[in-house]
Tab-separated table of C-alpha atoms in Angstrom:
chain	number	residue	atom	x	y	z
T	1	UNK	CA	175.014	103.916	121.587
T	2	UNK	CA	171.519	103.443	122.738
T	3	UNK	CA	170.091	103.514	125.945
T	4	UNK	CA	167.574	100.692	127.221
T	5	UNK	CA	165.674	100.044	130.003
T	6	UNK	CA	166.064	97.222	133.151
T	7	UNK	CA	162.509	96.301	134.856
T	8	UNK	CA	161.776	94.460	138.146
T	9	UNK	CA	161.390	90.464	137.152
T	10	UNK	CA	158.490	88.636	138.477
T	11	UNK	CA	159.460	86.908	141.327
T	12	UNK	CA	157.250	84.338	141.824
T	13	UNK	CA	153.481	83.105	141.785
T	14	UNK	CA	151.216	85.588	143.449
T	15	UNK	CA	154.136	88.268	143.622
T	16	UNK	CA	152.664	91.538	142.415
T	17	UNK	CA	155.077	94.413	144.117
T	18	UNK	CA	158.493	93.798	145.949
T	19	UNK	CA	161.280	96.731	146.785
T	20	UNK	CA	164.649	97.137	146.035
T	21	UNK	CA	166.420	96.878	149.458
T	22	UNK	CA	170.070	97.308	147.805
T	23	UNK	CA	171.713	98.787	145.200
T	24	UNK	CA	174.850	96.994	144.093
T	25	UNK	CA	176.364	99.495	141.252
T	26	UNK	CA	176.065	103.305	140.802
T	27	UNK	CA	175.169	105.967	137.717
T	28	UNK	CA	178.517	105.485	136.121
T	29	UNK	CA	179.444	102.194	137.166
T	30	UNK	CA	180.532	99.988	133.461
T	31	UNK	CA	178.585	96.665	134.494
T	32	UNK	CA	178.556	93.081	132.325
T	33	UNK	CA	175.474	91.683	131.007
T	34	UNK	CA	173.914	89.264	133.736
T	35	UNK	CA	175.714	91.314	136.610
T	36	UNK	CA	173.881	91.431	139.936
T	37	UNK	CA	172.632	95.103	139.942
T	38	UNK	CA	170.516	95.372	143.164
T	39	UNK	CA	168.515	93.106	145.362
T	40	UNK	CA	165.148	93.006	145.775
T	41	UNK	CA	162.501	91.688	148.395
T	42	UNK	CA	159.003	90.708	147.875
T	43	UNK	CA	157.054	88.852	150.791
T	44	UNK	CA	158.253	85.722	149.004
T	45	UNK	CA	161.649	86.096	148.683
T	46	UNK	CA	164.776	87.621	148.220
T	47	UNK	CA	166.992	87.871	145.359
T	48	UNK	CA	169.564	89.741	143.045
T	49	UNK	CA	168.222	91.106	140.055
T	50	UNK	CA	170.576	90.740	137.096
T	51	UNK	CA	171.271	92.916	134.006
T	52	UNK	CA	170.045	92.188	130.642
T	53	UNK	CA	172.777	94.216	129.113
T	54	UNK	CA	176.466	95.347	129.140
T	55	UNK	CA	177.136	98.997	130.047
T	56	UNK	CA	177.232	101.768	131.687
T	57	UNK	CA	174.392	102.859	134.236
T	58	UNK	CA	173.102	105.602	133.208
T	59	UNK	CA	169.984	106.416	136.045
T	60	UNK	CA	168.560	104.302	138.923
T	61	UNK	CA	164.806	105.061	138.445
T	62	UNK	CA	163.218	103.487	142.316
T	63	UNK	CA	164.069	104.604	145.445
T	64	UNK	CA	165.320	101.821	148.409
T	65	UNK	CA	163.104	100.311	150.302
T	66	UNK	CA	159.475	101.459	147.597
T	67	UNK	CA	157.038	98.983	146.801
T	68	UNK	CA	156.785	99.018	143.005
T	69	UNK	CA	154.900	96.783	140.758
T	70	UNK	CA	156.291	94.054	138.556
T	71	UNK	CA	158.197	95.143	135.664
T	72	UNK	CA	158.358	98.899	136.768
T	73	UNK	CA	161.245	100.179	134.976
T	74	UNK	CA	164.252	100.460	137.811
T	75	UNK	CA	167.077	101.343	135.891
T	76	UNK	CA	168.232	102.859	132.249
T	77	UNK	CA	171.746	101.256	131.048
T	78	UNK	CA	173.683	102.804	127.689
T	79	UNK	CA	174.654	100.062	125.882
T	80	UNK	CA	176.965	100.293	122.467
T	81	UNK	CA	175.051	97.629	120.467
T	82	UNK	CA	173.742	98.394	117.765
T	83	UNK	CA	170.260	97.576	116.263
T	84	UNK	CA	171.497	95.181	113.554
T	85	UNK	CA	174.106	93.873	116.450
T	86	UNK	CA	171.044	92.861	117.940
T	87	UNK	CA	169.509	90.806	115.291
T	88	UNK	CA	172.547	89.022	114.844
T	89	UNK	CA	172.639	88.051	118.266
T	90	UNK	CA	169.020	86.946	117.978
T	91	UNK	CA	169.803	84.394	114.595
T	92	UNK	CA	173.216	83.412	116.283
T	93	UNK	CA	172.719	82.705	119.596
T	94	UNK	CA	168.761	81.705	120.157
T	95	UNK	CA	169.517	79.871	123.379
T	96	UNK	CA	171.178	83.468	124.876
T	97	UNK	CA	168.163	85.441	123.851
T	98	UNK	CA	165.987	82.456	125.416
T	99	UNK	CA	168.122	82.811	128.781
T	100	UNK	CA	167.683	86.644	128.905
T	101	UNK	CA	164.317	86.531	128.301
T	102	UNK	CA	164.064	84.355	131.486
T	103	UNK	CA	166.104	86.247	133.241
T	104	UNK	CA	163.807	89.288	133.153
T	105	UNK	CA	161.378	86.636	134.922
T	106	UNK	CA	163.875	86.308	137.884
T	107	UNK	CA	164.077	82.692	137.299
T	108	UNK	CA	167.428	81.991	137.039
T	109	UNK	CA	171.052	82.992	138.734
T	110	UNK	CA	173.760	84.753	136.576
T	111	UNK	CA	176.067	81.404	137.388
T	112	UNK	CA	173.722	79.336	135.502
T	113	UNK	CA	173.390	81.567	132.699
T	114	UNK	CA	177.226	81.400	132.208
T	115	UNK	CA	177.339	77.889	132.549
T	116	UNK	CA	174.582	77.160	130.591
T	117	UNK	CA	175.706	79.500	127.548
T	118	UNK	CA	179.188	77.694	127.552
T	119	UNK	CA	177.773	74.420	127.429
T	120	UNK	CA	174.861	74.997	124.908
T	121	UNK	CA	171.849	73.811	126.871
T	122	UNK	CA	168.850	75.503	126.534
T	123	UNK	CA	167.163	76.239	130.163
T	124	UNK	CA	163.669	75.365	128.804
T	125	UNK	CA	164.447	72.286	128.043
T	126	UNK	CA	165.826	71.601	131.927
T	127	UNK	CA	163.972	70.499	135.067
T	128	UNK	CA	164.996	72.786	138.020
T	129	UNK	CA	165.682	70.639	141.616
T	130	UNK	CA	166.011	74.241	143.767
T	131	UNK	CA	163.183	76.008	145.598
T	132	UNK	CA	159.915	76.571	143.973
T	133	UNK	CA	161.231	74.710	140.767
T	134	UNK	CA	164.564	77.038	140.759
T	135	UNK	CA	167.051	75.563	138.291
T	136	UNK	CA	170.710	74.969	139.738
T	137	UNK	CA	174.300	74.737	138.670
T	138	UNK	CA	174.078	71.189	139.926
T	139	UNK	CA	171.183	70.919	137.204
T	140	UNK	CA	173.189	72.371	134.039
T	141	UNK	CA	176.188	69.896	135.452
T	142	UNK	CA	173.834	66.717	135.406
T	143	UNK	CA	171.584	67.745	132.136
T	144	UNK	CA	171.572	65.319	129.744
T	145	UNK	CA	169.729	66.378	126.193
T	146	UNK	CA	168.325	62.422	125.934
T	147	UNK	CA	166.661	62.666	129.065
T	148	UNK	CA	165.031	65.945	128.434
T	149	UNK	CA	163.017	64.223	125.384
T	150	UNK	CA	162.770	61.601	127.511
T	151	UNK	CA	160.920	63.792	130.462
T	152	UNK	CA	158.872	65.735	128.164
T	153	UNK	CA	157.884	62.424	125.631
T	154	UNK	CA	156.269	61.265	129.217
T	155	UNK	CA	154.735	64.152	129.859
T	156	UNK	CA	152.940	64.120	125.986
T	157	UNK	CA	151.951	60.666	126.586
T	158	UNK	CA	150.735	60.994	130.155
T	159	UNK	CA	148.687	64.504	130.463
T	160	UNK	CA	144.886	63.966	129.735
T	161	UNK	CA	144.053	67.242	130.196
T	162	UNK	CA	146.207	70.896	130.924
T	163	UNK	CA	143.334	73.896	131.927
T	164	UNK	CA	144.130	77.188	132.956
T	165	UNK	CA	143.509	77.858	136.482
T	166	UNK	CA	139.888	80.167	137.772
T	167	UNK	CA	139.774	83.005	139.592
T	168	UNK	CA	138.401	81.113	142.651
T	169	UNK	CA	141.213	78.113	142.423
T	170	UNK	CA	143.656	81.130	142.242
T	171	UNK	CA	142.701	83.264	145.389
T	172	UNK	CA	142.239	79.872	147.683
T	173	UNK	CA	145.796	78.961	146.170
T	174	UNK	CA	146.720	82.125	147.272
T	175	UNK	CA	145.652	82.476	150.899
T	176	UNK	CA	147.157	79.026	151.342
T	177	UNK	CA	150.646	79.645	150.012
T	178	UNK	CA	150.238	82.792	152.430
T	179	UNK	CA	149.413	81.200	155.092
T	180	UNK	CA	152.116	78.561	155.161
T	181	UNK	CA	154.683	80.847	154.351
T	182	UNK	CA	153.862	83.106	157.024
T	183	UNK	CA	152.385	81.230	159.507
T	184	UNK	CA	154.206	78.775	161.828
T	185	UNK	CA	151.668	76.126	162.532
T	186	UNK	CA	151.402	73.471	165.555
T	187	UNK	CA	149.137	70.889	165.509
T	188	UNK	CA	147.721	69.342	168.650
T	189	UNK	CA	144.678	66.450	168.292
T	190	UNK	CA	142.522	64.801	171.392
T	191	UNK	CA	139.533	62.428	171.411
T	192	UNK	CA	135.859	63.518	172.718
T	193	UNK	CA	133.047	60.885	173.651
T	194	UNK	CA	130.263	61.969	171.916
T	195	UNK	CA	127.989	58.942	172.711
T	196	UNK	CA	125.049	61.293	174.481
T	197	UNK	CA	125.815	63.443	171.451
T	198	UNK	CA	124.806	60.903	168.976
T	199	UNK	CA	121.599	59.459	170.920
T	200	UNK	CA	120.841	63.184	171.369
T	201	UNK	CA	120.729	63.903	167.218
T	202	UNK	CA	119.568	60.510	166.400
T	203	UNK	CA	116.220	61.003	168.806
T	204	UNK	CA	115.356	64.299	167.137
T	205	UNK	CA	116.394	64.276	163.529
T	206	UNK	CA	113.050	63.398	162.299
T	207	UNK	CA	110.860	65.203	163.999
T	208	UNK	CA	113.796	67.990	163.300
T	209	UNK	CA	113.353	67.386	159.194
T	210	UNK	CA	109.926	67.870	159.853
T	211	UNK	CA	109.376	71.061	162.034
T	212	UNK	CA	112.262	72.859	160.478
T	213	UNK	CA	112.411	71.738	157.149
T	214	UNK	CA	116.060	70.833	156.878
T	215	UNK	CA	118.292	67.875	158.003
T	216	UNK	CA	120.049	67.913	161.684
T	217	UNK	CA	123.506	67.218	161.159
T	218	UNK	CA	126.460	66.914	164.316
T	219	UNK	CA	127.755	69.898	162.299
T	220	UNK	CA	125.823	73.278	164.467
T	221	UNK	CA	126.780	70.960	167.672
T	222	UNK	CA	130.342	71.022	166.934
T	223	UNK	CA	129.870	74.763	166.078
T	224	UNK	CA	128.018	75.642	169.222
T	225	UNK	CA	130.746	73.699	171.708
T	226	UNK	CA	133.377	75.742	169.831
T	227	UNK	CA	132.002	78.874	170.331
T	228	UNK	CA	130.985	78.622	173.804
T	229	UNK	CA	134.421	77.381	174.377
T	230	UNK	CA	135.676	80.861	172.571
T	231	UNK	CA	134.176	82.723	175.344
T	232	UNK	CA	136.622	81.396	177.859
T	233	UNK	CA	139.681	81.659	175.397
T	234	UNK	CA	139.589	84.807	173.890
T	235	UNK	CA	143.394	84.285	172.685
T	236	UNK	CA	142.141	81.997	169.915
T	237	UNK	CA	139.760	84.634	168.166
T	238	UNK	CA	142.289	86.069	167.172
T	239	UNK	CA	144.695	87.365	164.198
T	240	UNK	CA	148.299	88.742	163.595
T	241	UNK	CA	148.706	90.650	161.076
T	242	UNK	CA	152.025	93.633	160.572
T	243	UNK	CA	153.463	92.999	164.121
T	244	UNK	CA	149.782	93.157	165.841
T	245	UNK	CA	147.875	90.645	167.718
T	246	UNK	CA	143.995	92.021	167.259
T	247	UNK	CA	141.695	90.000	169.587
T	248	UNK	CA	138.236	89.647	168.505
T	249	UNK	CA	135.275	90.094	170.307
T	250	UNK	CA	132.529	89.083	168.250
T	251	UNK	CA	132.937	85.639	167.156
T	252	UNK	CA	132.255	84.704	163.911
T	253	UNK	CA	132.984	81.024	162.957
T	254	UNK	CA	133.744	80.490	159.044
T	255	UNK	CA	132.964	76.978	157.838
T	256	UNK	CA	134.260	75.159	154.881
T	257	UNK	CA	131.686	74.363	152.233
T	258	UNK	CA	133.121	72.180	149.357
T	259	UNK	CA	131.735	71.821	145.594
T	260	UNK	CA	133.240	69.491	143.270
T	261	UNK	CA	135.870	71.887	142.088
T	262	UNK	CA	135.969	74.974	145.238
T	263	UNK	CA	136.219	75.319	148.470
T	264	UNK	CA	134.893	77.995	149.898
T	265	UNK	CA	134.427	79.492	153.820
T	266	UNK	CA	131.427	81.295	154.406
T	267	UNK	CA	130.797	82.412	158.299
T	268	UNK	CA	128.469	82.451	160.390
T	269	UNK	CA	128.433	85.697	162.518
T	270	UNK	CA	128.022	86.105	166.289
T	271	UNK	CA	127.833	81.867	166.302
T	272	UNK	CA	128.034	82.161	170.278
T	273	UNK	CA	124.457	84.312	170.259
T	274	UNK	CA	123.074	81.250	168.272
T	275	UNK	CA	121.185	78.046	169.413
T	276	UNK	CA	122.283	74.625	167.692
T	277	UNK	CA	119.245	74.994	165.841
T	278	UNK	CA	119.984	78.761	164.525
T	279	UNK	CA	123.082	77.304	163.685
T	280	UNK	CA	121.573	74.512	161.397
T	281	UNK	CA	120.044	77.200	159.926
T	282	UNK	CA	122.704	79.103	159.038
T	283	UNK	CA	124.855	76.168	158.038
T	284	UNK	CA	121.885	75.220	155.494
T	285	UNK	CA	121.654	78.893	154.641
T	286	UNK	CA	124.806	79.133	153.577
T	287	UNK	CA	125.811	76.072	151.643
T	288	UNK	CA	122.529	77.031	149.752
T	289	UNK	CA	123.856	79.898	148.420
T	290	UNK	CA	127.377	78.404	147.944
T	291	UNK	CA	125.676	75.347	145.684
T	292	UNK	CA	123.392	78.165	143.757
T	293	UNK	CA	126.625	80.103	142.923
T	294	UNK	CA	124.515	83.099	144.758
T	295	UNK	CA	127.239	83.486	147.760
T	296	UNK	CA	128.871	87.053	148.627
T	297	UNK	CA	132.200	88.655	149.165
T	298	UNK	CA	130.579	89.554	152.581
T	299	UNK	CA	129.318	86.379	153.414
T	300	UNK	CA	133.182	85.133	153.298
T	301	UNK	CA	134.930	88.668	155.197
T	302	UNK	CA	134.954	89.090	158.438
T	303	UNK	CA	135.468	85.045	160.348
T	304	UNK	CA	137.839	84.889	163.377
T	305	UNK	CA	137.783	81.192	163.506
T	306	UNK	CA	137.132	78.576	160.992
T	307	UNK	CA	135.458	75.066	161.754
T	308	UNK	CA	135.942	72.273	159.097
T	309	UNK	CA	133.620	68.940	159.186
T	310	UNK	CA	136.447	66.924	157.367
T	311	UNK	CA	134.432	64.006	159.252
T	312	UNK	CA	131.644	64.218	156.696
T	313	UNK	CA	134.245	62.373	154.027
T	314	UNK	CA	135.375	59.955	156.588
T	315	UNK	CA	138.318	61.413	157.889
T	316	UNK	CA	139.434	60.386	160.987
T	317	UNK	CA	142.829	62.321	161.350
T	318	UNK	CA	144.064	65.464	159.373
T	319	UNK	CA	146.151	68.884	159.578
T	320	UNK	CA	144.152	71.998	158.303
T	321	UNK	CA	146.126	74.999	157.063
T	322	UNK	CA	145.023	77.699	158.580
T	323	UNK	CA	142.336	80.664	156.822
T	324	UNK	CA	144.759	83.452	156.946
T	325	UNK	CA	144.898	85.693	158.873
T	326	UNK	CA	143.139	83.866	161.296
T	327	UNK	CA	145.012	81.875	164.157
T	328	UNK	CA	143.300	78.609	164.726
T	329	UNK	CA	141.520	75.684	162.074
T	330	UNK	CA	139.359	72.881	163.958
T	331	UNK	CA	139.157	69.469	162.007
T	332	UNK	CA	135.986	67.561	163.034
T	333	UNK	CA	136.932	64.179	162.273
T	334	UNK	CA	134.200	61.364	161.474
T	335	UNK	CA	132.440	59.537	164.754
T	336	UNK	CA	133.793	55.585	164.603
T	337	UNK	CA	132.314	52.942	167.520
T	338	UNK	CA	135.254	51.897	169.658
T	339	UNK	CA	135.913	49.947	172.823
T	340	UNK	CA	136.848	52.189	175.599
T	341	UNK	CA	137.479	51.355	179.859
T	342	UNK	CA	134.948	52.300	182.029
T	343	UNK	CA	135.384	54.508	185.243
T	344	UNK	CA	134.369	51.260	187.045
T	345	UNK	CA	137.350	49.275	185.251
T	346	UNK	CA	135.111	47.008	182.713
T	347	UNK	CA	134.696	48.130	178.977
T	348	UNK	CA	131.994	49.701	176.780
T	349	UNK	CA	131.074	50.677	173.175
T	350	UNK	CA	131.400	54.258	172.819
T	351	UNK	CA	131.157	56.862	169.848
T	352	UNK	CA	134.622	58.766	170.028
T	353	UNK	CA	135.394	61.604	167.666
T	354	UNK	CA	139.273	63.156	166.867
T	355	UNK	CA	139.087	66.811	167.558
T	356	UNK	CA	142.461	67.771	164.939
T	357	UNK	CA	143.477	71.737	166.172
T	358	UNK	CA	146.299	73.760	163.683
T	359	UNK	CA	147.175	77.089	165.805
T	360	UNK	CA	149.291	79.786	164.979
T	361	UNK	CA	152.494	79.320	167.262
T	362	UNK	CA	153.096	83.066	166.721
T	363	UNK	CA	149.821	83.608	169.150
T	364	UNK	CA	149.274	80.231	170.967
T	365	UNK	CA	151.190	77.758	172.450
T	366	UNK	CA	150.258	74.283	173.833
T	367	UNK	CA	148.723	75.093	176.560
T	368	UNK	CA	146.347	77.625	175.420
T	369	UNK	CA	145.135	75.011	172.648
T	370	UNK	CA	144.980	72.010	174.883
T	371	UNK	CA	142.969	74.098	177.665
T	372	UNK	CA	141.044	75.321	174.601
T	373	UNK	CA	140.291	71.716	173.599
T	374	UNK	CA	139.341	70.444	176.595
T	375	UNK	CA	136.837	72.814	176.849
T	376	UNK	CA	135.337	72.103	173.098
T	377	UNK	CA	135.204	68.308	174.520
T	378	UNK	CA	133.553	69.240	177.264
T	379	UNK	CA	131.148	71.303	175.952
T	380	UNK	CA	130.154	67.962	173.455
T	381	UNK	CA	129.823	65.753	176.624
T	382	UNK	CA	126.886	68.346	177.876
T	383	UNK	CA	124.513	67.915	174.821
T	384	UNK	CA	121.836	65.466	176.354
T	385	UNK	CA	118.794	66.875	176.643
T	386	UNK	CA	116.360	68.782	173.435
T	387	UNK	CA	116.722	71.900	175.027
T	388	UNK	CA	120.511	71.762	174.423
T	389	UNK	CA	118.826	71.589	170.422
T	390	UNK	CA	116.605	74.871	170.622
C-alpha cells in the first residue's frame, strides 16, 4: 500500500488560486481512478476535479470555500499499487500515463479519458472543439489518426516563427480576458461635426510647433471635451469592482499609446484641471517615456476613464474592450469630408468624426451614455476660438 497525494489542476490561462466549493467523496470512501472527487471554482470556471488514482481517501487536506494556489495538495488517497506496478503501467500503457498527466492540468473530463483509453487515441494528438480549446466526447468519436498528421504536417509547414509570450503581452492579455469575462459591454456610436474643430487646429499648429515645441494634434481636444463632459456625468468615472460601484471624483483619463509590439495606457491625472494645451503636453510627455522604455507602474495606476485615438490609423468604426476595472472606453475615430444637409435645407462639406462608446451595462445604460455623448459632441462643436487652445 502506499499513500499519494491529489493536487488542484490548473484551470486555465491566468488561473493562479480557485476553491473547492464541494466535496463529492469522504475519508473512507473506496473511489476509481478518474472519479470526480470535488468541484472547484476559480473566477474562470467551474469544474470537477478527478482522481489520478484508485483507492481509498485517506484525508481531505483544504477546507470549502479557501482560496488555495495551483497544485496545493487537496487530498491524500492509499492506493495498493505497487512501485514496480507502476513502471509497468508506464512501458504498457504510455497513452494512460499521457492522459493522467493531463488530467492533473484539468484539461480533460473523466468520460473522455474512458473513451479515449478504450479506443487507443492519444489526447495530444487531438484538436479539442469545446470551450477554451476543451476536448469533447464528440472529438474522441470523430478522431481520425490520418488527419491528426494531417493537422500537425500543416502546422510544420505553415509556422514561420513560435516565441514565447513577454511579461507586458501577458498582463494586457490578462486584463482583457478579465474584462470580457466579467464585464457585460454595450456599445453605442454617434457622429460629431468637427469642421470649426479642424480650422481651429489647422490655424494654430505652426505657430503651436513653434512656441511649444511639440506638434498640435485633435488628440488633447478630444481629451478636454471628454473631461468636461465627465463633470456633468459623474456615473461614467466610475468602477465596479466585489459588488461596489466606487464613483470617482478626480478624473484621470488613461490614453492608449501603441509601440510596434505593446500597448500600453498611461493617464493623465486631473485632465478636467488641464487646458488643451497642458494636455498636449502631457500626451507628448507621456508617449515620450512610453517610446524611451522609461514609463512607470504609477504612470499607468490610478485612470477612471480611458480615451483611445484609434482615428490616428484610419479607423472609422470600432468596439474597444474596456481597461478593467474601469466602466467606459471612447474610440476617436479618424475625421473623413462628407456631404451633410444644412439647417437651411441645401448641402455642405463638413468634417464629421464617429465618436465609438463601450460602457459597462453593469453601471450604465443607454441613456446615461447617449446623454454622455451628446455632451462630448457638444463640447467639440465649441472649440473655435485660440483661447479654447490655452
Amino acid at each position: 500500500m502506499a499513500i499519494k497525494t491529489i493536487v488542484l489542476p490548473g484551470l486555465g490561462e491566468s488561473v493562479t488560486e480557485a476553491s473547492i466549493t464541494n466535496w463529492l467523496v469522504q475519508p473512507g470512501d473506496q473511489i476509481e481512478r478518474y472519479q470526480p472527487i470535488a468541484e472547484a471554482t476559480s473566477d474562470k470556471v467551474t469544474t470537477e476535479i478527478p482522481s489520478d488514482y484508485a483507492g481509498t481517501v485517506k484525508e481531505l487536506l483544504v477546507e470549502v470555500d479557501r482560496d488555495i494556489p495551483i497544485h496545493e495538495p487537496i487530498m491524500t488517497i492509499e492506493v495498493a499499487m505497487s512501485q514496480d506496478e507502476e513502471t509497468v503501467e508506464e512501458t504498457v500503457r504510455p497513452a494512460e500515463k499521457a492522459a493522467a498527466d493531463q488530467t492533473k492540468r484539468g484539461r480533460y473530463s473523466p468520460a473522455v479519458l474512458k473513451l479515449s483509453q478504450e479506443r487507443h487515441i492519444n489526447l495530444a494528438e487531438v484538436t479539442g472543439t469545446g470551450r477554451h480549446g476543451r476536448i469533447t466526447r464528440k472529438d474522441i468519436l470523430n478522431f481520425r489518426p490520418e488527419q491528426a498528421a494531417e493537422e500537425q504536417a500543416a502546422v510544420t509547414s505553415t509556422a514561420a516563427e513560435v516565441v514565447q509570450t513577454d511579461g507586458v503581452r501577458k498582463a494586457i492579455a490578462k486584463r482583457m480576458v478579465q474584462s470580457v469575462n466579467e464585464i457585460p459591454h454595450a456599445w453605442m456610436m454617434v457622429e460629431a461635426d468637427v469642421t470649426e474643430l479642424v480650422k481651429l487646429r489647422n490655424a494654430h499648429k505652426t505657430a503651436f510647433k513653434e512656441q511649444e515645441g511639440i506638434s498640435l494634434s485633435f488628440y488633447p481636444f478630444f481629451i478636454k471635451a471628454v473631461a468636461q463632459a465627465l463633470k456633468k456625468h459623474p456615473k461614467m468615472n466610475a468602477s465596479w469592482v466585489d459588488n461596489e460601484i466606487t464613483f470617482f471624483k478626480d478624473i484621470n483619463i488613461s490614453i492608449a499609446v501603441a509601440t510596434d509590439d505593446h500597448l500600453f495606457v498611461p493617464v493623465i491625472r486631473n485632465a478636467d484641471e488641464l487646458s488643451v494645451k497642458g494636455i498636449a503636453k502631457e500626451v507628448n510627455r507621456l508617449a515620450r517615456a512610453v517610446r524611451n522604455n522609461s514609463l512607470t507602474a504609477e504612470q499607468m495606476q490610478g485612470g477612471t476613464i480611458t480615451v483611445n485615438n484609434t482615428g490616428s490609423f484610419g479607423s472609422v468604426m470600432s468596439q474597444g474592450i474596456i481597461n478593467y476595472p474601469q466602466a467606459a472606453i471612447l474610440q476617436i475615430e479618424s475625421i473623413n469630408k462628407r456631404v451633410i444637409p444644412t439647417e437651411e435645407g441645401g448641402l455642405k462639406f463638413a468634417d464629421i468624426i464617429n465618436l465609438c462608446l463601450s460602457i459597462d451595462h453593469r453601471i450604465l445604460d443607454g441613456l446615461a451614455a447617449g446623454r454622455f455623448l451628446a455632451d462630448v459632441k457638444n463640447n467639440l462643436l465649441q472649440f473655435n476660438s485660440e483661447a479654447d487652445i490655452y
